[in-house]
XYZ file of C-alpha atoms in Angstrom:
506
model
C -65.261 4.957 124.790
C -65.947 8.558 123.742
C -65.315 9.468 120.088
C -64.083 12.985 119.274
C -63.080 14.499 115.936
C -60.205 12.317 114.624
C -59.568 11.106 118.190
C -60.921 8.230 120.283
C -60.770 8.725 124.063
C -60.779 5.884 126.595
C -62.554 6.914 129.811
C -60.767 4.172 131.742
C -57.158 5.257 131.181
C -57.676 8.769 129.733
C -55.588 7.835 126.682
C -56.371 8.965 123.149
C -55.924 7.256 119.796
C -55.112 10.125 117.426
C -56.116 9.219 113.869
C -54.253 10.919 111.021
C -53.795 9.939 107.338
C -51.836 6.674 107.411
C -51.097 7.043 111.123
C -52.691 6.024 114.440
C -50.920 7.395 117.507
C -51.491 6.867 121.235
C -51.440 9.938 123.480
C -51.707 10.277 127.239
C -54.722 12.026 128.694
C -54.936 14.370 131.642
C -54.397 11.706 134.288
C -52.357 8.581 134.728
C -53.739 5.157 134.002
C -55.780 3.824 136.904
C -53.788 0.575 136.967
C -50.576 0.957 135.000
C -48.996 -2.190 133.552
C -45.883 -3.486 135.326
C -42.466 -2.595 133.964
C -41.678 0.145 131.467
C -44.139 -0.659 128.695
C -46.766 1.837 129.859
C -44.166 4.634 129.856
C -43.491 4.275 126.123
C -46.474 5.443 124.045
C -47.191 3.354 120.958
C -47.542 4.747 117.462
C -48.967 2.851 114.504
C -48.311 3.673 110.852
C -50.440 1.985 108.191
C -49.980 1.804 104.429
C -51.962 -0.116 101.833
C -51.623 -0.654 98.095
C -53.540 -2.881 95.696
C -51.280 -5.818 96.580
C -49.631 -5.117 99.966
C -50.647 -3.998 103.423
C -48.210 -2.577 105.991
C -48.518 -2.086 109.742
C -45.614 -0.440 111.569
C -45.720 -0.171 115.358
C -43.102 1.833 117.206
C -42.250 2.856 120.742
C -39.706 5.669 120.801
C -37.036 5.481 123.485
C -36.029 8.862 124.941
C -32.429 9.942 124.252
C -31.908 7.153 121.711
C -29.703 7.973 118.753
C -31.286 8.848 115.392
C -32.269 6.164 112.923
C -34.549 5.791 109.891
C -37.297 3.158 109.786
C -40.004 4.013 107.305
C -41.939 2.976 104.161
C -41.254 4.685 100.850
C -43.863 4.826 98.076
C -42.566 4.295 94.531
C -44.151 4.301 91.078
C -46.694 1.727 89.873
C -47.695 0.806 93.442
C -44.246 -0.487 94.284
C -42.921 0.496 97.667
C -39.914 -0.021 99.869
C -39.363 -0.449 103.587
C -36.100 1.098 104.782
C -34.082 0.762 107.966
C -30.879 2.762 108.413
C -28.645 3.270 111.467
C -25.262 4.947 111.867
C -23.469 3.058 114.651
C -20.092 2.419 116.253
C -18.268 -0.912 116.506
C -20.541 -1.930 119.426
C -23.721 -1.266 117.409
C -24.486 1.804 119.508
C -26.228 4.594 117.567
C -24.221 7.720 116.805
C -25.423 11.293 117.190
C -25.278 11.968 113.467
C -28.218 13.043 111.347
C -28.962 10.223 108.860
C -31.408 12.273 106.760
C -28.906 13.314 104.002
C -27.890 9.680 103.640
C -31.518 8.625 103.547
C -32.178 11.061 100.688
C -29.379 9.427 98.663
C -30.906 6.022 99.413
C -34.354 7.208 98.383
C -33.182 8.781 95.107
C -31.357 5.579 94.130
C -34.383 3.378 94.803
C -36.638 5.647 92.770
C -34.267 5.610 89.814
C -32.811 2.081 89.785
C -34.958 -0.059 92.126
C -31.887 -1.977 93.287
C -31.595 -2.294 97.100
C -27.920 -3.311 97.063
C -26.966 -0.455 94.766
C -28.832 2.019 96.961
C -26.883 0.768 99.992
C -23.602 1.205 98.102
C -24.463 4.781 97.158
C -25.543 5.570 100.706
C -22.209 4.331 102.049
C -20.327 6.212 99.350
C -22.114 9.422 100.335
C -21.246 8.940 104.010
C -17.591 8.258 103.266
C -17.397 11.359 101.063
C -18.531 13.346 104.134
C -15.708 11.912 106.251
C -17.694 9.151 107.968
C -15.533 6.222 109.134
C -17.849 4.291 111.431
C -20.450 1.593 110.566
C -23.682 1.592 108.575
C -26.466 -0.868 109.417
C -29.011 -0.950 106.651
C -31.922 -3.097 105.550
C -33.919 -2.425 102.371
C -37.033 -4.320 101.256
C -38.351 -3.615 97.762
C -41.870 -4.943 97.102
C -43.128 -5.593 93.560
C -46.921 -5.897 93.162
C -46.721 -7.422 89.674
C -45.241 -10.647 91.039
C -46.208 -10.266 94.727
C -42.533 -10.565 95.553
C -39.822 -8.824 97.529
C -36.087 -8.326 96.999
C -34.098 -7.543 100.126
C -30.680 -6.239 101.065
C -29.444 -6.715 104.622
C -26.126 -5.441 105.981
C -25.458 -5.551 109.699
C -29.014 -6.452 110.733
C -28.981 -10.160 111.661
C -32.293 -11.373 113.034
C -34.153 -8.258 111.912
C -35.769 -9.639 108.765
C -38.149 -12.621 108.848
C -40.561 -14.233 106.398
C -43.750 -15.852 107.623
C -44.483 -18.387 104.868
C -47.863 -20.131 104.775
C -46.653 -22.653 102.191
C -43.746 -23.602 104.468
C -45.939 -23.337 107.561
C -43.197 -21.560 109.509
C -41.075 -18.447 109.887
C -37.902 -18.297 107.804
C -34.877 -16.033 107.637
C -35.102 -13.918 104.524
C -31.758 -14.844 103.011
C -28.273 -13.420 102.708
C -27.013 -11.133 105.500
C -23.896 -8.999 104.974
C -21.822 -7.518 107.779
C -22.290 -3.875 108.735
C -20.881 -1.617 106.030
C -17.571 0.260 106.364
C -15.602 2.611 104.149
C -13.107 -0.087 103.098
C -15.878 -2.099 101.434
C -16.154 0.463 98.655
C -12.704 -0.558 97.360
C -12.380 -4.232 98.256
C -12.784 -6.749 95.464
C -15.409 -8.655 97.405
C -19.149 -8.542 96.917
C -20.794 -6.805 99.839
C -23.746 -5.419 97.910
C -25.624 -8.343 96.320
C -29.335 -8.568 96.946
C -30.977 -11.691 98.276
C -32.817 -13.948 95.860
C -36.311 -12.745 95.032
C -38.876 -14.086 97.505
C -42.184 -14.921 95.842
C -44.814 -14.507 98.502
C -48.126 -16.338 98.623
C -51.341 -14.633 99.649
C -51.308 -13.669 103.354
C -47.560 -14.275 103.691
C -45.891 -11.665 105.881
C -42.446 -10.057 105.853
C -41.413 -8.722 109.254
C -38.692 -6.144 109.902
C -37.744 -5.350 113.478
C -35.359 -2.789 114.937
C -31.982 -3.400 116.585
C -33.366 -3.260 120.112
C -35.750 -6.111 119.324
C -33.026 -8.237 117.711
C -30.684 -7.541 120.622
C -27.982 -5.584 118.773
C -26.245 -3.205 121.123
C -28.360 -4.375 124.073
C -25.823 -6.563 125.853
C -26.019 -10.319 126.534
C -29.584 -10.209 127.899
C -31.126 -7.795 125.433
C -33.636 -8.440 122.716
C -36.491 -10.877 122.400
C -35.871 -12.441 119.002
C -36.950 -15.917 120.055
C -40.230 -14.432 121.256
C -40.729 -12.841 117.846
C -40.147 -16.178 116.077
C -42.561 -17.910 118.389
C -45.190 -15.204 118.019
C -44.963 -15.273 114.217
C -45.149 -19.062 114.037
C -48.232 -19.068 116.249
C -50.005 -16.423 114.194
C -49.140 -17.189 110.565
C -51.560 -15.635 108.115
C -53.044 -13.155 110.571
C -53.535 -9.448 109.978
C -50.284 -7.435 110.148
C -51.737 -5.121 112.789
C -52.251 -8.082 115.115
C -48.791 -9.444 114.231
C -46.967 -6.252 115.244
C -49.079 -5.807 118.391
C -48.319 -9.359 119.514
C -44.656 -8.893 118.647
C -44.512 -5.774 120.806
C -46.161 -7.601 123.691
C -43.764 -10.538 123.296
C -40.789 -8.187 123.521
C -41.835 -6.843 126.919
C -43.067 -10.135 128.385
C -40.006 -12.180 127.353
C -37.225 -9.820 128.374
C -34.592 -11.351 130.621
C -35.032 -10.562 134.331
C -31.696 -8.758 134.353
C -32.994 -6.065 131.984
C -36.719 -5.960 132.741
C -36.375 -2.665 134.594
C -34.005 -1.084 132.076
C -35.027 1.021 129.126
C -33.997 -0.377 125.692
C -31.032 1.460 124.213
C -32.722 2.191 120.900
C -36.224 2.601 119.535
C -38.520 -0.414 119.497
C -40.005 -0.850 116.019
C -41.711 -3.775 114.312
C -43.166 -3.683 110.778
C -45.202 -6.393 109.041
C -46.067 -6.387 105.333
C -48.783 -8.768 104.180
C -49.502 -9.832 100.602
C -53.147 -9.253 99.742
C -54.840 -11.951 97.639
C -56.294 -11.177 94.227
C -59.963 -12.087 94.245
C -61.646 -14.160 91.482
C -64.683 -12.994 89.559
C -68.023 -13.934 91.051
C -69.899 -14.585 87.780
C -69.218 -15.903 84.296
C -68.962 -13.538 81.310
C -72.011 -12.995 79.126
C -70.046 -13.731 75.939
C -69.255 -17.415 75.456
C -70.322 -20.508 77.325
C -68.926 -23.266 79.497
C -68.979 -26.723 77.891
C -68.192 -30.170 79.225
C -67.411 -33.197 77.016
C -67.099 -36.777 78.222
C -64.684 -38.933 76.261
C -64.558 -42.465 77.669
C -62.628 -42.106 80.940
C -61.754 -38.445 80.299
C -63.743 -35.291 80.859
C -62.938 -31.989 79.178
C -64.343 -28.677 80.398
C -63.674 -25.563 78.319
C -64.800 -21.993 77.745
C -66.130 -21.742 74.205
C -66.073 -18.336 72.564
C -69.188 -17.119 70.716
C -67.613 -17.854 67.292
C -65.525 -20.913 68.217
C -65.957 -24.351 66.685
C -65.634 -27.355 69.048
C -66.282 -30.981 68.178
C -65.264 -34.402 69.521
C -64.693 -37.075 66.867
C -64.242 -40.821 67.468
C -61.176 -42.447 65.931
C -60.264 -46.077 65.386
C -58.890 -48.269 68.198
C -61.016 -46.566 70.875
C -59.392 -43.185 70.433
C -60.895 -39.719 70.199
C -59.876 -36.211 69.148
C -61.292 -32.869 70.224
C -60.977 -30.166 67.563
C -61.133 -26.563 68.776
C -60.993 -23.799 66.185
C -61.004 -20.100 66.924
C -60.355 -16.824 65.116
C -60.629 -13.689 67.284
C -60.785 -11.479 64.191
C -63.925 -12.900 62.622
C -66.219 -15.801 61.752
C -65.041 -19.268 60.759
C -66.453 -20.214 57.382
C -68.030 -23.676 56.939
C -65.467 -24.433 54.223
C -62.570 -23.634 56.575
C -64.009 -25.823 59.340
C -64.625 -28.719 56.969
C -61.099 -28.486 55.578
C -59.571 -28.589 59.073
C -61.663 -31.616 60.072
C -60.713 -33.529 56.924
C -57.012 -32.756 57.389
C -57.056 -33.858 61.027
C -58.927 -37.096 60.337
C -56.639 -37.878 57.395
C -53.664 -38.042 59.779
C -55.171 -39.403 62.997
C -57.693 -41.936 61.700
C -55.574 -44.174 59.424
C -55.713 -47.719 60.830
C -53.135 -49.019 58.383
C -50.622 -46.253 59.125
C -48.038 -46.162 61.923
C -48.173 -42.389 62.451
C -51.779 -41.980 63.572
C -50.928 -40.627 67.057
C -49.340 -37.405 65.876
C -51.651 -34.436 66.515
C -48.717 -32.070 65.926
C -48.476 -33.198 62.312
C -52.252 -33.173 61.973
C -52.494 -29.624 63.288
C -49.757 -28.261 61.049
C -51.244 -29.810 57.943
C -54.711 -28.584 58.907
C -53.470 -24.971 59.251
C -51.580 -24.864 55.949
C -52.845 -21.972 53.854
C -55.146 -20.615 56.594
C -54.966 -17.049 57.973
C -52.339 -16.437 60.640
C -55.082 -15.400 63.048
C -56.602 -18.900 63.051
C -56.100 -20.712 66.361
C -56.267 -24.477 66.596
C -56.090 -26.864 69.532
C -56.199 -30.653 69.065
C -56.548 -32.998 72.034
C -56.134 -36.673 71.163
C -57.275 -39.130 73.845
C -55.999 -42.700 74.296
C -58.149 -43.967 77.213
C -56.530 -47.424 77.329
C -53.198 -45.835 78.320
C -54.658 -42.785 80.156
C -52.667 -40.756 77.625
C -53.379 -37.357 76.079
C -51.497 -35.930 73.119
C -52.109 -32.401 71.935
C -51.257 -29.710 69.432
C -51.890 -26.019 69.953
C -51.193 -22.894 67.954
C -52.398 -19.630 69.467
C -52.814 -21.384 72.837
C -50.295 -21.549 75.650
C -48.816 -24.892 76.683
C -50.905 -26.680 79.337
C -49.926 -27.046 82.978
C -49.785 -30.422 84.723
C -51.706 -30.559 88.010
C -51.122 -33.265 90.594
C -53.720 -35.327 92.416
C -53.138 -33.325 95.632
C -52.343 -29.879 94.283
C -49.409 -28.910 92.084
C -46.945 -31.630 93.025
C -46.734 -35.215 91.768
C -48.382 -34.254 88.503
C -46.966 -37.143 86.494
C -45.012 -37.111 83.254
C -45.597 -34.200 80.875
C -43.515 -33.895 77.726
C -43.608 -30.663 75.757
C -42.484 -30.080 72.205
C -42.462 -27.027 69.969
C -46.244 -26.851 69.408
C -47.567 -29.734 71.425
C -46.819 -32.512 73.814
C -48.218 -35.507 75.652
C -49.036 -36.485 79.207
C -50.325 -39.335 81.301
C -53.389 -38.099 83.167
C -53.725 -40.461 86.097
C -56.501 -40.518 88.718
C -56.906 -37.077 90.239
C -54.337 -35.489 87.917
C -55.342 -32.853 85.381
C -54.129 -30.757 82.469
C -54.993 -27.057 82.530
C -54.843 -25.127 79.260
C -54.258 -21.391 79.930
C -55.516 -20.577 76.442
C -54.502 -17.259 74.903
C -53.348 -15.661 78.158
C -50.548 -13.116 78.000
C -47.367 -14.078 79.832
C -43.781 -14.763 78.868
C -42.539 -18.148 77.800
C -44.023 -21.633 77.701
C -44.246 -23.349 81.061
C -45.697 -26.581 82.392
C -45.957 -26.227 86.187
C -47.860 -24.016 88.583
C -44.638 -23.008 90.339
C -43.223 -21.738 87.043
C -46.488 -19.943 86.324
C -46.095 -17.954 89.550
C -42.868 -16.482 88.173
C -44.547 -15.163 85.023
C -48.186 -14.589 85.922
C -49.601 -11.275 87.091
C -49.863 -11.434 90.878
C -47.512 -14.397 91.264
C -48.352 -16.711 94.140
C -50.897 -14.232 95.480
C -52.904 -14.420 92.248
C -56.361 -15.937 92.221
C -55.302 -18.462 89.552
C -52.309 -19.777 91.510
C -54.458 -20.335 94.571
C -57.111 -22.075 92.472
C -54.513 -24.349 90.871
C -53.201 -25.361 94.300
C -56.763 -26.122 95.440
C -58.070 -27.817 92.254
C -58.036 -31.313 93.783
C -60.547 -30.305 96.467
C -63.222 -30.172 93.764
C -63.606 -33.657 92.279
C -66.010 -32.741 89.486
C -63.968 -31.507 86.520
C -66.561 -29.008 85.286
C -66.894 -27.395 88.705
C -63.126 -27.367 89.206
C -62.764 -25.708 85.812
C -65.337 -23.074 86.775
C -63.161 -22.153 89.764
C -60.091 -21.866 87.537
C -62.038 -19.840 84.986
C -63.284 -17.301 87.543
C -59.808 -17.067 89.053
C -58.215 -16.392 85.661
C -60.782 -13.707 84.971
C -59.975 -12.113 88.323
C -56.310 -11.872 87.380
C -56.442 -11.033 83.685
C -60.059 -10.420 82.637
C -59.655 -12.896 79.738
C -61.188 -16.338 79.322
C -60.537 -17.308 75.682
C -58.991 -20.722 75.174
C -59.222 -21.986 78.750
C -59.746 -25.722 79.237
C -59.277 -28.462 81.816
C -58.806 -32.193 81.196
C -59.452 -34.644 84.005
C -60.344 -38.310 84.456
C -63.559 -39.844 85.739
C -64.743 -43.253 86.856
C -66.637 -45.145 84.189
C -70.229 -45.931 85.103
């Protein structure tokens, strides 16, 4: 293959790949292909549009059908690395495209998305604009709004059944994306029915793919033998997690190879377009920070791994009746004085190590009494271990609530009870408690699934993936190292992180 400036020429077929910013286009050379492919595929040049942000990657492959009616199918860049994928057609009752320029309507759609970031509202305003111009036919519209903060997408689909698919790695299959409204008409602006609600937010895991295909692919307006939607489903299911460029290329090939014999020699009635948007994973750090150190403490059948700050105080104390408590003190604003540390230890022991008292398993009370009169910046975490019952009780102030991890990932994590500043859990074989420390996210949560709704990067974050995979690393300290590096990759902060697991007694 001969490479020219911004063009790659194939000596076999005399075709060129023309490379432009965000676009790769196929052009014919000076002579026909030596052995053209059967059917019409070779007569429709392919064009590839690419787009990449910090969190998403788009590949859009299209083959333009001569004399097809106008339509809009394009990505739209928004602020803060958000972007949308838009599909808009003006059609008649038979889903045949009309010879009407959709660009003014598209501009209304674009302005609404930039201002309000609400796909359903943008569709309403687009229809309202058309009606104000005297339009009385149908509007087919599909809007995908991608949010990099949560690696999620909100969609609106009216009149485009079969055009929007979600390739989910967690489900291991291709799914429909949610609610589909009928094609929009003027009357819908006045009816007291909801035609403009968005679908529920889809939280995508790393390497999940959203696929949007045009009407010709889904079979709308193509007659009883048109379309190749089943081929698209099959192709996506066979290639889950693959690069979006390969997904759209295979989808295009499936369209031509699976067409019904009755239409194999007929040109599609509208443009053939397939877009795939993949969620890019957030990568963990590859080395530990220079400030602080990783510690591991064995407490009977438990093992605790934590990241100790340079000025933190950490100590494990034995209690009566084969119990233990880990005291973790921290103050990000300065040093901890010896007098402060001694006072906290005495207050904790006074509550938790009273053999004659019935309330000696209450780290919440111990923590509150230990912090009385101390600066508001003082952080305290108490972990009380009862090995006989595989039970952990804890108090934390300045730390987030821990997350329960199951023996095979995030599910089946056992009982975890949370209270205002503490809680308790049974940590069975393989199960773990992960303390997110002083990380910054909304609310107090106890599961990895809930974390994905509040954590930067969502299910595509390095931490979420590490939580799902924690059980593959049996050693608690090594598993904690993976979680630590993942958290650093997402947030850059490590203070207060800890992991509690169980171990076999020697």
